[in-house]
Structure formats: C-alpha cells, structure tokens
Coordinates of C-alpha atoms and ligand atoms in Angstrom, one line a residue:
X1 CA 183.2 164.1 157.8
X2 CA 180.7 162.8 160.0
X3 CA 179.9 158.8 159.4
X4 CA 176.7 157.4 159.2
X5 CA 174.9 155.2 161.8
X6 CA 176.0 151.4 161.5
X7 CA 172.8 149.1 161.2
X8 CA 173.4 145.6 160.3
X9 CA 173.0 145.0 156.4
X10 CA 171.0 142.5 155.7
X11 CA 172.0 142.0 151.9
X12 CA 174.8 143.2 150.6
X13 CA 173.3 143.3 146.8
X14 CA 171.7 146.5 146.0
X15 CA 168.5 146.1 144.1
X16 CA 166.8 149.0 142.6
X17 CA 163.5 147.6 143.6
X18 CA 164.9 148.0 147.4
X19 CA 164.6 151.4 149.0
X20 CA 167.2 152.6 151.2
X21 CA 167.8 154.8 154.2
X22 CA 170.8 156.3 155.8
X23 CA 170.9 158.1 159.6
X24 CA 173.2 160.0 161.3
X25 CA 173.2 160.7 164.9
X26 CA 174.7 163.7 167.2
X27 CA 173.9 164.0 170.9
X28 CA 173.1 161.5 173.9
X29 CA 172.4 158.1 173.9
X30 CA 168.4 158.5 174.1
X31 CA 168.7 160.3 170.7
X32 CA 171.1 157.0 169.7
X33 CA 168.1 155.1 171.1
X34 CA 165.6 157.4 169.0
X35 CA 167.2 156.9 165.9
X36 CA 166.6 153.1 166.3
X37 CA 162.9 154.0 166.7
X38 CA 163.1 155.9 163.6
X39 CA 165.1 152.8 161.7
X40 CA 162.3 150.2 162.9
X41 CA 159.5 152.5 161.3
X42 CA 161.3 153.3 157.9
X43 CA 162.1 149.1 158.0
X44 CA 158.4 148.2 158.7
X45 CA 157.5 150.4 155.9
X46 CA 159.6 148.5 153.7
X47 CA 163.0 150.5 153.7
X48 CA 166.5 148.5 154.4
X49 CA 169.4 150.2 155.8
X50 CA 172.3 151.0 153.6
X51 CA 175.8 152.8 154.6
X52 CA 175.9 154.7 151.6
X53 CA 174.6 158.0 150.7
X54 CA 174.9 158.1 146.8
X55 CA 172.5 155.1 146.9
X56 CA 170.1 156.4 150.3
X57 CA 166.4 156.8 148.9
X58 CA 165.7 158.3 152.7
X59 CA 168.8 160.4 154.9
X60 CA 168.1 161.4 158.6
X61 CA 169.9 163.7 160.5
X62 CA 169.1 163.0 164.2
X63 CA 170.3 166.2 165.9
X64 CA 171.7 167.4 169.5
X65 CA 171.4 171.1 170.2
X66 CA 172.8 170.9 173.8
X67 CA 176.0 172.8 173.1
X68 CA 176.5 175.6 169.7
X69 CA 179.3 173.2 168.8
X70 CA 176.9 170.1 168.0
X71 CA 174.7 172.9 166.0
X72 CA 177.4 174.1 164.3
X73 CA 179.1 170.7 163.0
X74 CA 175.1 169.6 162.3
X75 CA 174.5 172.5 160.1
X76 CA 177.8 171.9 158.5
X77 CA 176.6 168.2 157.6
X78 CA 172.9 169.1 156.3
X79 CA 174.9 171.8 153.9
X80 CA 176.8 168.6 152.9
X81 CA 173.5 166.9 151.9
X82 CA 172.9 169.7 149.2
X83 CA 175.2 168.1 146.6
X84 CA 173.5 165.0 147.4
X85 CA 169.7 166.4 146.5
X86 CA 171.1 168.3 143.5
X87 CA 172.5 164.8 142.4
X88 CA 169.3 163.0 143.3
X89 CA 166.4 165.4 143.8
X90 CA 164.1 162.3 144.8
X91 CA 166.3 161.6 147.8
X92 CA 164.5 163.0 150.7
X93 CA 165.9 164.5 153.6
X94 CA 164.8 164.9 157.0
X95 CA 166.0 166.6 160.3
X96 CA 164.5 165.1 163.3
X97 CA 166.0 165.4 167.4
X98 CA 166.4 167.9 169.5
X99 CA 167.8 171.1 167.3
X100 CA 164.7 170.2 164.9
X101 CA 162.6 170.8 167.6
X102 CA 164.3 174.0 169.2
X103 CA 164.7 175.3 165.7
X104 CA 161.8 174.3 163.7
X105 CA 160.9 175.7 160.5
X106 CA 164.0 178.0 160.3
X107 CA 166.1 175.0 159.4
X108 CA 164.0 175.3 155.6
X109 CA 165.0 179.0 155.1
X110 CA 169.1 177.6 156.2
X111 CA 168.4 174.5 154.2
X112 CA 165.8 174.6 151.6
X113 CA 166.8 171.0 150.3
X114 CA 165.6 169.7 154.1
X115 CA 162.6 168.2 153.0
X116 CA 161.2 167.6 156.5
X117 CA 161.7 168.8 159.9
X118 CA 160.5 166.2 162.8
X119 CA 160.2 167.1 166.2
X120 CA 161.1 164.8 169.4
X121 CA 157.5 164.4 170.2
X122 CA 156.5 163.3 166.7
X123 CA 159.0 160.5 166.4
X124 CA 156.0 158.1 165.6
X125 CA 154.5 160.4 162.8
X126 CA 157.9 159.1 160.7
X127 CA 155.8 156.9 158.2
X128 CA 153.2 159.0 157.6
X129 CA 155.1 162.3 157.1
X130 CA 157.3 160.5 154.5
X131 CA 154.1 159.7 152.5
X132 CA 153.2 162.8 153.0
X133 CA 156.5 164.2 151.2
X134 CA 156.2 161.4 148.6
X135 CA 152.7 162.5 147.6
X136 CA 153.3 166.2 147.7
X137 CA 157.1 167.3 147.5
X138 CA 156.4 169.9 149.7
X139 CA 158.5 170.9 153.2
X140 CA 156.0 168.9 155.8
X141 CA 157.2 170.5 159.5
X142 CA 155.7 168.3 162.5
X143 CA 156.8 169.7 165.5
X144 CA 154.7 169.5 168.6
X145 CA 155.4 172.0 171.2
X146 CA 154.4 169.6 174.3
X147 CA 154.0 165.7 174.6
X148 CA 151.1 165.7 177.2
X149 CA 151.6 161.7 177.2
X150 CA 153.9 159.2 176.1
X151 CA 154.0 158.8 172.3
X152 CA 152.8 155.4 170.9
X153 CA 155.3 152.4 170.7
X154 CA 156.8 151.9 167.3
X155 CA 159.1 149.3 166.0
X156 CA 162.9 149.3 166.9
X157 CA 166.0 148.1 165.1
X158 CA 169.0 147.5 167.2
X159 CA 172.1 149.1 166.3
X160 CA 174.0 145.9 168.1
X161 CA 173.0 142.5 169.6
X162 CA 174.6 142.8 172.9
X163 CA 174.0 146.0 174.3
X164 CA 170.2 147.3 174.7
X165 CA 168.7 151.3 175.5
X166 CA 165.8 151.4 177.1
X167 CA 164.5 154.1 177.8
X168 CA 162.3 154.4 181.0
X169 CA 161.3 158.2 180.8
X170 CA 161.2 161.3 178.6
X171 CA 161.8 165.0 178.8
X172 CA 163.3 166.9 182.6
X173 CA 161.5 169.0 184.7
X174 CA 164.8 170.0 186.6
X175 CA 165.8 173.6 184.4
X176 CA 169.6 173.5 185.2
X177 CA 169.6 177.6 183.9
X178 CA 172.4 176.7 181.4
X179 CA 170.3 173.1 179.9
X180 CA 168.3 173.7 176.7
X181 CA 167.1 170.1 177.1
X182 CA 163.9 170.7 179.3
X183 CA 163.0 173.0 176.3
X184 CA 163.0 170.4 173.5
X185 CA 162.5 167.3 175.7
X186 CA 159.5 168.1 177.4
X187 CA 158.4 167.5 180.7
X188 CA 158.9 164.3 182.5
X189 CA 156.6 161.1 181.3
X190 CA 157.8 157.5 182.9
X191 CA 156.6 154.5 180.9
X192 CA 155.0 151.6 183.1
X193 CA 157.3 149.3 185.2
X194 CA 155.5 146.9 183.5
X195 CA 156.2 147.7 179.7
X196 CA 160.0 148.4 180.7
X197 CA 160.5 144.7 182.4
X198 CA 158.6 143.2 179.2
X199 CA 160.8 145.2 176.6
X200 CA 163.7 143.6 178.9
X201 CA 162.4 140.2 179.2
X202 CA 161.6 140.5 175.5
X203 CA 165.8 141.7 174.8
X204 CA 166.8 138.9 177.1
X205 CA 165.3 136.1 175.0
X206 CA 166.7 138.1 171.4
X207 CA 170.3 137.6 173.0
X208 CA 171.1 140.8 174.4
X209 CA 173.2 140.5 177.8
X210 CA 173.3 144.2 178.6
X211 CA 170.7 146.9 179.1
X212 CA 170.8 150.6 179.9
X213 CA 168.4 152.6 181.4
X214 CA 168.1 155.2 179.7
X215 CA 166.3 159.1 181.4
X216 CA 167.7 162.7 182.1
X217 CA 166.8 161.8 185.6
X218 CA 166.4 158.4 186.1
X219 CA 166.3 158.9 190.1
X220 CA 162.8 160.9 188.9
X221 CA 161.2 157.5 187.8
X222 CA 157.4 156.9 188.7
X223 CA 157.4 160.6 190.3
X224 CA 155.3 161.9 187.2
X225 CA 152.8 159.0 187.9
X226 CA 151.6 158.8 191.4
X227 CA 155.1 157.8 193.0
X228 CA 153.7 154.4 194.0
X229 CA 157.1 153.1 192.6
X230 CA 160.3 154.6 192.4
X231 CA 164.1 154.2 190.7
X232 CA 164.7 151.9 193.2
X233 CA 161.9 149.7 192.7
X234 CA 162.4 149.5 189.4
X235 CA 166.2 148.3 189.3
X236 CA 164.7 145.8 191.3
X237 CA 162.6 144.4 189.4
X238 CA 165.1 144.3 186.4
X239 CA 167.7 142.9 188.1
X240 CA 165.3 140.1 188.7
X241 CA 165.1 139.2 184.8
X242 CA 167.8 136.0 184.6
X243 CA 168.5 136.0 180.8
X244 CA 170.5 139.7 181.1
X245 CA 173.7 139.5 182.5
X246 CA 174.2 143.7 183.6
X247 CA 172.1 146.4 184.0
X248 CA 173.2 149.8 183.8
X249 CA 171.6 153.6 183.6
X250 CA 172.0 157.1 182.4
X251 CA 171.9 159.6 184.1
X252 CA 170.6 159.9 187.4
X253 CA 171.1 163.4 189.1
X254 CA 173.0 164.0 192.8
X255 CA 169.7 165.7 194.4
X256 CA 168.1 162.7 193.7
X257 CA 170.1 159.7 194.2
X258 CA 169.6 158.2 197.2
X259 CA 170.1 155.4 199.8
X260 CA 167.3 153.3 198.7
X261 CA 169.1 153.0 195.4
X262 CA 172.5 152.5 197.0
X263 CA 171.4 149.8 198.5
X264 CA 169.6 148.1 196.0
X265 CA 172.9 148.5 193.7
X266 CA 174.7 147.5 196.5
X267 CA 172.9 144.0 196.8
X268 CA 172.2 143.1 193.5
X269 CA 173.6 141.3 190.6
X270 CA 172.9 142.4 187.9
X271 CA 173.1 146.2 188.5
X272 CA 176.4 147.4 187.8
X273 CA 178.4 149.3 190.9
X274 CA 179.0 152.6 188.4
X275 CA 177.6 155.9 189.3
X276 CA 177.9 158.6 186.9
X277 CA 176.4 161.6 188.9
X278 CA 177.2 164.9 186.5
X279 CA 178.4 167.2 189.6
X280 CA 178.9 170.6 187.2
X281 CA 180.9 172.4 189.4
X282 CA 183.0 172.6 192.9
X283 CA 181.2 175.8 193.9
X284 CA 178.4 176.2 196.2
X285 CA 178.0 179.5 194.6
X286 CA 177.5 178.3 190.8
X287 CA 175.8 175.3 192.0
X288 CA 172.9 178.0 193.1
X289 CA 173.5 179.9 189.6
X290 CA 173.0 176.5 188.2
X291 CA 169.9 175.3 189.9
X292 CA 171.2 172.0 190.4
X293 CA 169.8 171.9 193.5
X294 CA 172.6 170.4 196.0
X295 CA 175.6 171.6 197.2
X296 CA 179.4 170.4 197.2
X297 CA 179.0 169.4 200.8
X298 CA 175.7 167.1 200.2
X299 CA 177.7 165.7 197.0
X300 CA 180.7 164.8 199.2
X301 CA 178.7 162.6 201.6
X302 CA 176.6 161.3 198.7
X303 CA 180.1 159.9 197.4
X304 CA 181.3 158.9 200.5
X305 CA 177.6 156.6 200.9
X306 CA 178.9 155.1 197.8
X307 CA 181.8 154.3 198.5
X308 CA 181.5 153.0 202.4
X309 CA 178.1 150.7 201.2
X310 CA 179.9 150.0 197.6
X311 CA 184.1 149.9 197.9
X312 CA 184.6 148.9 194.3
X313 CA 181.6 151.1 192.7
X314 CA 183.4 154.0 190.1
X315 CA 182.2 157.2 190.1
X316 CA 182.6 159.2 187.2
X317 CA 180.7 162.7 186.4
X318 CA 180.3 165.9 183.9
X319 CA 181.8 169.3 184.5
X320 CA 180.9 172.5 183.0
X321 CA 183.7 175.1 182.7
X322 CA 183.5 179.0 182.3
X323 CA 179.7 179.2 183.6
X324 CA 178.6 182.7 183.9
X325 CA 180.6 184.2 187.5
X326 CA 183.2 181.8 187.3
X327 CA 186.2 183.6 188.3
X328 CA 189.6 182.3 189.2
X329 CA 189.1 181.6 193.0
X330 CA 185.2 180.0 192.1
X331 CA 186.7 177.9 189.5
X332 CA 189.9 177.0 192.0
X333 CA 187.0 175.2 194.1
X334 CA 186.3 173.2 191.5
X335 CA 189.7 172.0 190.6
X336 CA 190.0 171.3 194.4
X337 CA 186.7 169.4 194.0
X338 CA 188.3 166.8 192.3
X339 CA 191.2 166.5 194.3
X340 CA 189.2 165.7 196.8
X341 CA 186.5 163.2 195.3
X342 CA 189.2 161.4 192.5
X343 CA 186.5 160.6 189.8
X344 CA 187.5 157.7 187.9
X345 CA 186.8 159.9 184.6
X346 CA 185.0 162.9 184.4
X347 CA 183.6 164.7 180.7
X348 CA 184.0 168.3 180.9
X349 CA 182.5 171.0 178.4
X350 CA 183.0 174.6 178.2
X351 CA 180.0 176.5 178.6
X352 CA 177.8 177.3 175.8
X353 CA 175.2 179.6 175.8
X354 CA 172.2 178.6 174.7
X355 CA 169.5 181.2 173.9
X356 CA 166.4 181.3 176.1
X357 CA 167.9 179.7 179.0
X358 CA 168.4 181.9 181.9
X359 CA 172.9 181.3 182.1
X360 CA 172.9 182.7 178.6
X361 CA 171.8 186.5 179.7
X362 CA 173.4 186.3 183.1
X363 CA 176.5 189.3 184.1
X364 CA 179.5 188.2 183.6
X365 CA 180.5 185.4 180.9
X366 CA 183.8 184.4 180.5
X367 CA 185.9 185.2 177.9
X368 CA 186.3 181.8 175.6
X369 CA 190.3 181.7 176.0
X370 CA 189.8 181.7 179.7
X371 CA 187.7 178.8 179.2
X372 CA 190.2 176.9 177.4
X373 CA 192.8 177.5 179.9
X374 CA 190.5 176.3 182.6
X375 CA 189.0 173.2 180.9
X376 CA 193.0 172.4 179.4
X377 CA 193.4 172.9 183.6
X378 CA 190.9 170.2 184.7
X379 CA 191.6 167.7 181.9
X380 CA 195.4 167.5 183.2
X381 CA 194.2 167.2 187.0
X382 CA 191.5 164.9 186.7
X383 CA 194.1 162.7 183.4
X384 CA 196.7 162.1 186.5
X385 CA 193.8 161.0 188.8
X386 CA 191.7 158.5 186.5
X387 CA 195.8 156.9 185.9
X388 CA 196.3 156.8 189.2
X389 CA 193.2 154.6 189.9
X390 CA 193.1 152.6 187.2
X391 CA 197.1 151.9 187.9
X392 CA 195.4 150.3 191.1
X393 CA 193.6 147.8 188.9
X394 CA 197.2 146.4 187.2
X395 CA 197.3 142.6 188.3
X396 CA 193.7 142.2 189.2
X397 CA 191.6 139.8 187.3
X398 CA 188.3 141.7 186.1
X399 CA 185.3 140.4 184.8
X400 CA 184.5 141.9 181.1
X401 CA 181.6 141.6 178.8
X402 CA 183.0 140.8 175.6
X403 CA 181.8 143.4 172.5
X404 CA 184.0 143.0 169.6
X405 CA 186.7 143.5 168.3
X406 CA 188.9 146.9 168.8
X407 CA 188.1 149.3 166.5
X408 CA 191.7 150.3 165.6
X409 CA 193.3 146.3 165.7
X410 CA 191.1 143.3 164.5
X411 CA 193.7 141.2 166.4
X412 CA 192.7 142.7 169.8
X413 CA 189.3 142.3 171.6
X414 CA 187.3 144.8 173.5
X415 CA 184.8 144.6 176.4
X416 CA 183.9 146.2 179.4
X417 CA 184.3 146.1 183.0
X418 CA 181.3 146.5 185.4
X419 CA 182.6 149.8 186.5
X420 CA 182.6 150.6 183.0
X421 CA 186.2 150.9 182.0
X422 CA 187.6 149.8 178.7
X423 CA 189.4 146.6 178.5
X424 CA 191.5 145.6 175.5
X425 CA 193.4 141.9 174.9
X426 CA 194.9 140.0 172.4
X427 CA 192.5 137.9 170.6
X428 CA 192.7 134.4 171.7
X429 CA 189.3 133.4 169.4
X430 CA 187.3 131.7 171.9
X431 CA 185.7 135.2 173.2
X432 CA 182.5 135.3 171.7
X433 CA 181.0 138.7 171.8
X434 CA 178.3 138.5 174.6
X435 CA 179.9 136.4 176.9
X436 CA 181.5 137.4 180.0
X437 CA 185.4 136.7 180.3
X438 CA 188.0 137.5 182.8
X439 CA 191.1 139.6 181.8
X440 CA 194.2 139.7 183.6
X441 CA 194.9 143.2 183.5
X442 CA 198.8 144.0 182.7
X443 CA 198.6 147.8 181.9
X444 CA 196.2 150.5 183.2
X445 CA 196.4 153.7 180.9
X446 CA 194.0 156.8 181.4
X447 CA 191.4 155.9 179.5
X448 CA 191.5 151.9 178.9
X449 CA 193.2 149.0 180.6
X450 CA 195.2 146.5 178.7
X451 CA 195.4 142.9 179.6
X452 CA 195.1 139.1 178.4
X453 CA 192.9 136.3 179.0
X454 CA 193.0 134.9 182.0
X455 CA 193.1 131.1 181.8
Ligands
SAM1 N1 170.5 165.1 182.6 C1 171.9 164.9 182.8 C2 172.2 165.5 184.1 O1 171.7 166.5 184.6 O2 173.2 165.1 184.6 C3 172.7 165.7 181.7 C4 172.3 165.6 180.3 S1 173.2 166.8 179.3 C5 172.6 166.2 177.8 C6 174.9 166.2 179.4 C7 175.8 167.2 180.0 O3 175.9 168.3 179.1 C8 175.4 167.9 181.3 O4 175.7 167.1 182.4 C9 176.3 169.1 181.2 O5 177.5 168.9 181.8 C10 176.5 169.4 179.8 N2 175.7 170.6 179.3 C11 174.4 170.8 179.3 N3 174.1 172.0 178.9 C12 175.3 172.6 178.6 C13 175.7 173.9 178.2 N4 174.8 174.9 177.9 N5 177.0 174.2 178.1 C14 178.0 173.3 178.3 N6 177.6 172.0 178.8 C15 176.3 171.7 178.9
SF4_2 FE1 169.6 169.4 181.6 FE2 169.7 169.6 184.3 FE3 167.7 168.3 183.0 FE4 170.2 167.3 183.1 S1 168.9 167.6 184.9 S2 168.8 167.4 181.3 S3 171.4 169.1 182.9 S4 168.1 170.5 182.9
F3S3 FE1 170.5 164.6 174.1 FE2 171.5 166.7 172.8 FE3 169.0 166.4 173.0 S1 172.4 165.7 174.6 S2 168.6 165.2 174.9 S3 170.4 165.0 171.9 S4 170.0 168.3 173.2

C-alpha cells in the first residue's frame, strides 16, 4: 500500500479542534514540488499535517499519468479511500496532478466518493475549492484546459530542510509522440531570473544547502520570454548565491544542452558535474518516430563535450523500451548504444501507450513479453556497466552532503556525491545532516557506494 507524504509534525498530540490533511504523491519530482505548494495552502488555511488517514479531515492524491502503470496503482489507491469516506463521510477527498487533469470529471463517475478533482493549472484555487466543498458537499471540478501565464505564488511547506525544488518553468512544448506530459502540463512558462534567485537566496538563509532546478526542459529557460537570458545564465547567477552549498537540475533535453552550459558547469562551484540527459533510444530511426529531435551521432559528441571539458561529470539517462517499430535489429542499436556511452545509471520503462499521443496509434507495437525480454536485456547490460564505474571510485575520498540516516539501518548514514551517487557509512555521530563530509569509499555496488568517514 502506497505511504503517505512525510511532512514534519509539528505536535504530536491530536486535538479535535486541529484539522488535519494527508497527501500522497506519484509521478516526477515537480509534482513532489506541487504537493508542497498544495501543503503550504491547506497550512495557511489553518490545516496541520498528519500521517494518518483514520484521523485526516483533508486526503490528496497528487497524481502522475505518464505511464498506465502509475494510473493503474493511483486508481487502485483512490478505491482504497472509499472505506475511508464510508467511515468518515466528512473527510474530503481530492485528486489533483497530472491524471486529474488528463482525466477530469470521469474520475467522479470511477470514484463518486472523490469529492474534488484539481487540475495542474489550478493548484492555487486549493483554498477556495475546499470552501467550496465545505459549503456545498457537492463534486467541485476545476480544471483549466491552458495556463496562458504563470499561476500566482502560494505558500510552500518543505518536505525536508536540506534539499530544495525549485521550479524554474512549467509545462513542454517539445511533443516527444509517446509523452502525455505536454498535454496536461501545458505549454512552456519560465518564472523571472529574478523571483528564482530570491526563492534561492530566501532557502539559503532557512538552512537549506541544496537546490534543484526543477523543468521538463530546463535547457528551454527564458526561451518563452524574449530569450534575453538563457539556462546558462541562470545557473550563473545561482551559483553565485554563497549560503547554498550545490545546485543541481531536472531534466534538461540532448537538443538543447549546449556548450554555453557546459562551460558554465564546468567552471563553477556550486553546480554539480551530473548530467542526466534522457536519450530514449540507440536508433536514429525511433529517435525520428520519437520526435526527439537529435540523433545518436549528435548525442555521442554531446557526451564526449562532457566528458573532454568535465572528466569527472556522470552521465546518467532514461530509456524507453518496445516503442512502436522496435524490432530486434532497431532495438540491438540501442543495447550497443550503451556499450558505447557507459551511463553511470540509466532508468528504463517499457512503453506505454498513452491515448491521444501520436506513438499510441502508430503500426506496429510490440507485444508486452517482448518488452520484458528487452528491458530484462538492458537492465543486465547497463547493471555490469554502472558496477564497473563505480568499482573505479573504491579508495577515493568523495565529498558527500550528509541527509540522514539510511532508511533500512539507523546506525548507518546517507548522503550524496556531487555526481549524485549514493553513499552509505557507519555512523560516527558528528555528521550532522547538511553538512558536507568526506567518505572513504571501501565498496562500490551498482546502485550505492559504501564507505567510512574519512578522518
Ligand atoms: N522531460 C523529460 C525529458 O524529455 O527528458 C522527461 C520527463 S518524463 C516525465 C520521464 C521519462 O518518462 C521520459 O524520459 C521517458 O523515458 C519516460 N516516458 C515518458 N512517456 C512515456 C511512455 N509513454 N511510455 C514509457 N515511458 C515514458
Ligand atoms: Fe515529454 Fe518529451 Fe516534453 Fe520530456 S521533452 S516532457 S519526454 S514531451
Ligand atoms: Fe510528472 Fe507524471 Fe505529470 S512524470 S509531469 S507527474 S505525468
């Protein structure tokens, strides 16, 4: 069963005068960042965060409808909720994210204990739609079909204190023909350099050492508003703000990653040297299908930039397996694709059609075992690769930014590297979360290094 979201609690006592919200989140981290938006405006109207359901006067679900899967298991949970209303029909329930505003008002007919459906455009109306429900106890729907403009600032809580989203734009204009996201995102709005550096500045002085800029496309920064200043310009300007230790950001798209931004990773300090640039697929031929607008070629001399300006940067990347036309000798370029660029990890997801995108009626889908095989394929190819580089870090001294402690052994740490790998050591009790450490790394697995304070 899916957990809720983890706010701090403020009070542990329950009081019946209190009123109390739960969220749960599925999808990316800007809908992990817009669930904080939608925390801050259910605090400022007087509701305090609570873990439990049973007791929950308010329960968001903050959905992701990128792949079915995510639907699926969302739909799953909201069915889960009935017992809930039946036991409490005052509780109110509300879907809000992207499948709230793909599916709209046919989540009441599924789910006629929803009591409200949000859309990612309305995130501000929060407040006003739950006084709405409270007044009438009827199904309220606010789903805007476009954002022309960026939706007013609301209130955030933080889910941590050390780590920050911020986001810098909305919505994609790119239409990758297998992405849903341009569909319930909207088109692409970038907030002010100026707002962005003061929410930083603001994070900076709160305690918070690490930010992440957060967009579809982050390399499509400013574009949308006169291209006076780009990506670049803005990474540096934030590296430039003292009282954050990293900077990093999510996700910036091959076609439009460029030198200027190399470079201005490459020479600054705060900006960490990790590139995740989703490549989809080793074929020139699904890369046209896809509309990603590059080919394996341009990719491979995009890495090798990195990597001759940036020798310690990692690279890591999504892959999508099984899209329409794959057959074995397309999908053999992709394995060899990997071969030949050794990501340091790489997320890979079988295709999923998503109605009204253009992959989801194109000849020749492939059958879902033959997906399997192929992703099982990848995942053992690309498994060996991310060991094999990470074995390379065994002995080195790394620095990590300390964020607690593990999740599955309070008597080991856990932190981060600037390349973003996972780095777990035995508690010595003088790592504060927040500050930055070195570890002597001892034991490099695929996913996480292991290692000990270095003295
Ligand atoms: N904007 C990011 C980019 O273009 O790199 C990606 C955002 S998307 C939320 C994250 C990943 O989901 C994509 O990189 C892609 O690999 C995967 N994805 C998107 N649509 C998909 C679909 N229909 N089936 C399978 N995977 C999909
Ligand atoms: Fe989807 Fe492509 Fe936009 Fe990424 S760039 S969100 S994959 S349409
Ligand atoms: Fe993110 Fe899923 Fe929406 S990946 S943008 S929450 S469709």
């Amino acid at each position: 069963m899916a957990k809720p979201d983890i706010f701090k609690i403020y009070n542990e006592e329950k009081n019946s005068d209190i009123k109390y919200f739960t969220t749960f989140t599925y999808g990316c981290q800007m809908n992990e960042h817009d669930t904080e938006r939608l925390a801050g405006q259910l605090k400022r109207v007087g509701y305090e965060y609570c873990d439990q359901l049973d007791l929950a006067n308010v329960i968001l679900i903050n959905t992701c409808c990128v792949r079915e899967s995510a639907e699926k298991k969302i739909y799953g949970k909201i069915g889960e909720l009935k017992r809930i209303k039946v036991a409490n029909p005052n509780v109110i329930i509300g879907i809000t994210g992207c499948m709230a505003q793909k599916d709209k008002e046919k989540i009441f007919k599924k789910a006629p204990h929803v009591d409200f459906v949000l859309g990612t455009h309305n995130i501000h109306e929060l407040s006003d739609v739950i006084t709405e429900i409270t007044n009438s106890r009827e199904h309220v729907l606010a789903v805007w079909d476009q954002a022309e403009r960026l939706a007013p600032d609301v209130p955030t809580v933080r889910k941590g204190d050390i780590s920050a989203w911020v986001p810098i734009m909305y919505g994609c204009n790119n239409f990758c023909t297998y992405c849903i996201v341009p569909y319930v995102r909207g088109r692409e709005r970038s907030r002010t350099l100026s707002d962005i550096v003061q929410e930083i500045t603001q994070l900076g002085q709160d305690g918070f050492k690490e930010i992440t800029l957060l967009g579809q496309n982050v390399n499509s920064y400013g574009k949308d508003s006169g291209g006076q200043l780009d990506f670049a310009d803005l990474l540096q300007a934030v590296d430039k703000i003292e009282s954050i230790e990293r900077v990093r950001y999510m996700t910036s798209h091959p076609r439009d990653m460029n030198e200027k931004v190399i470079n201005v990773i490459g020479e600054s300090k705060r900006v960490c040297e990790h590139f995740h640039l989703p490549i989809q697929s080793g074929s020139d031929e699904l890369l046209k299908r896809m509309n990603r607008g590059y080919t394996t070629d341009y990719y491979l001399k995009l890495v090798e930039k990195i990597r001759s300006n940036i020798p310690n940067a990692s690279i890591t990347t999504d892959l999508i397996v099984g899209f329409p036309g794959e057959n074995d000798k397309l999908f053999q370029e992709t394995l060899e694709l990997i071969k030949l660029v050794k990501f340091d990890a790489a997320y890979t997801f079988l295709f999923s059609k998503r109605s009204g995108t253009p992959a989801a009626t194109m000849p020749d889908q492939v059958e879902l075992a033959i997906k399997k095989e192929r992703l099982q394929k990848i995942m053992d190819e690309q498994n060996e690769i991310s060991l094999t580089i990470n074995k390379k870090l065994e002995a080195k001294q790394l620095e990590v930014l300390v964020e607690g402690s593990s999740k599955n052994d309070v008597n080991k740490m856990m932190g981060r590297t600037r390349t973003n790998k996972i780095v777990l050591w035995d508690k010595v009790g003088t790592e504060q979360p927040g500050k930055l450490v070195t570890i002597d790394i001892q034991k490099a697995q695929t996913w996480l290094l292991k290692g000990q304070l270095f003295a």
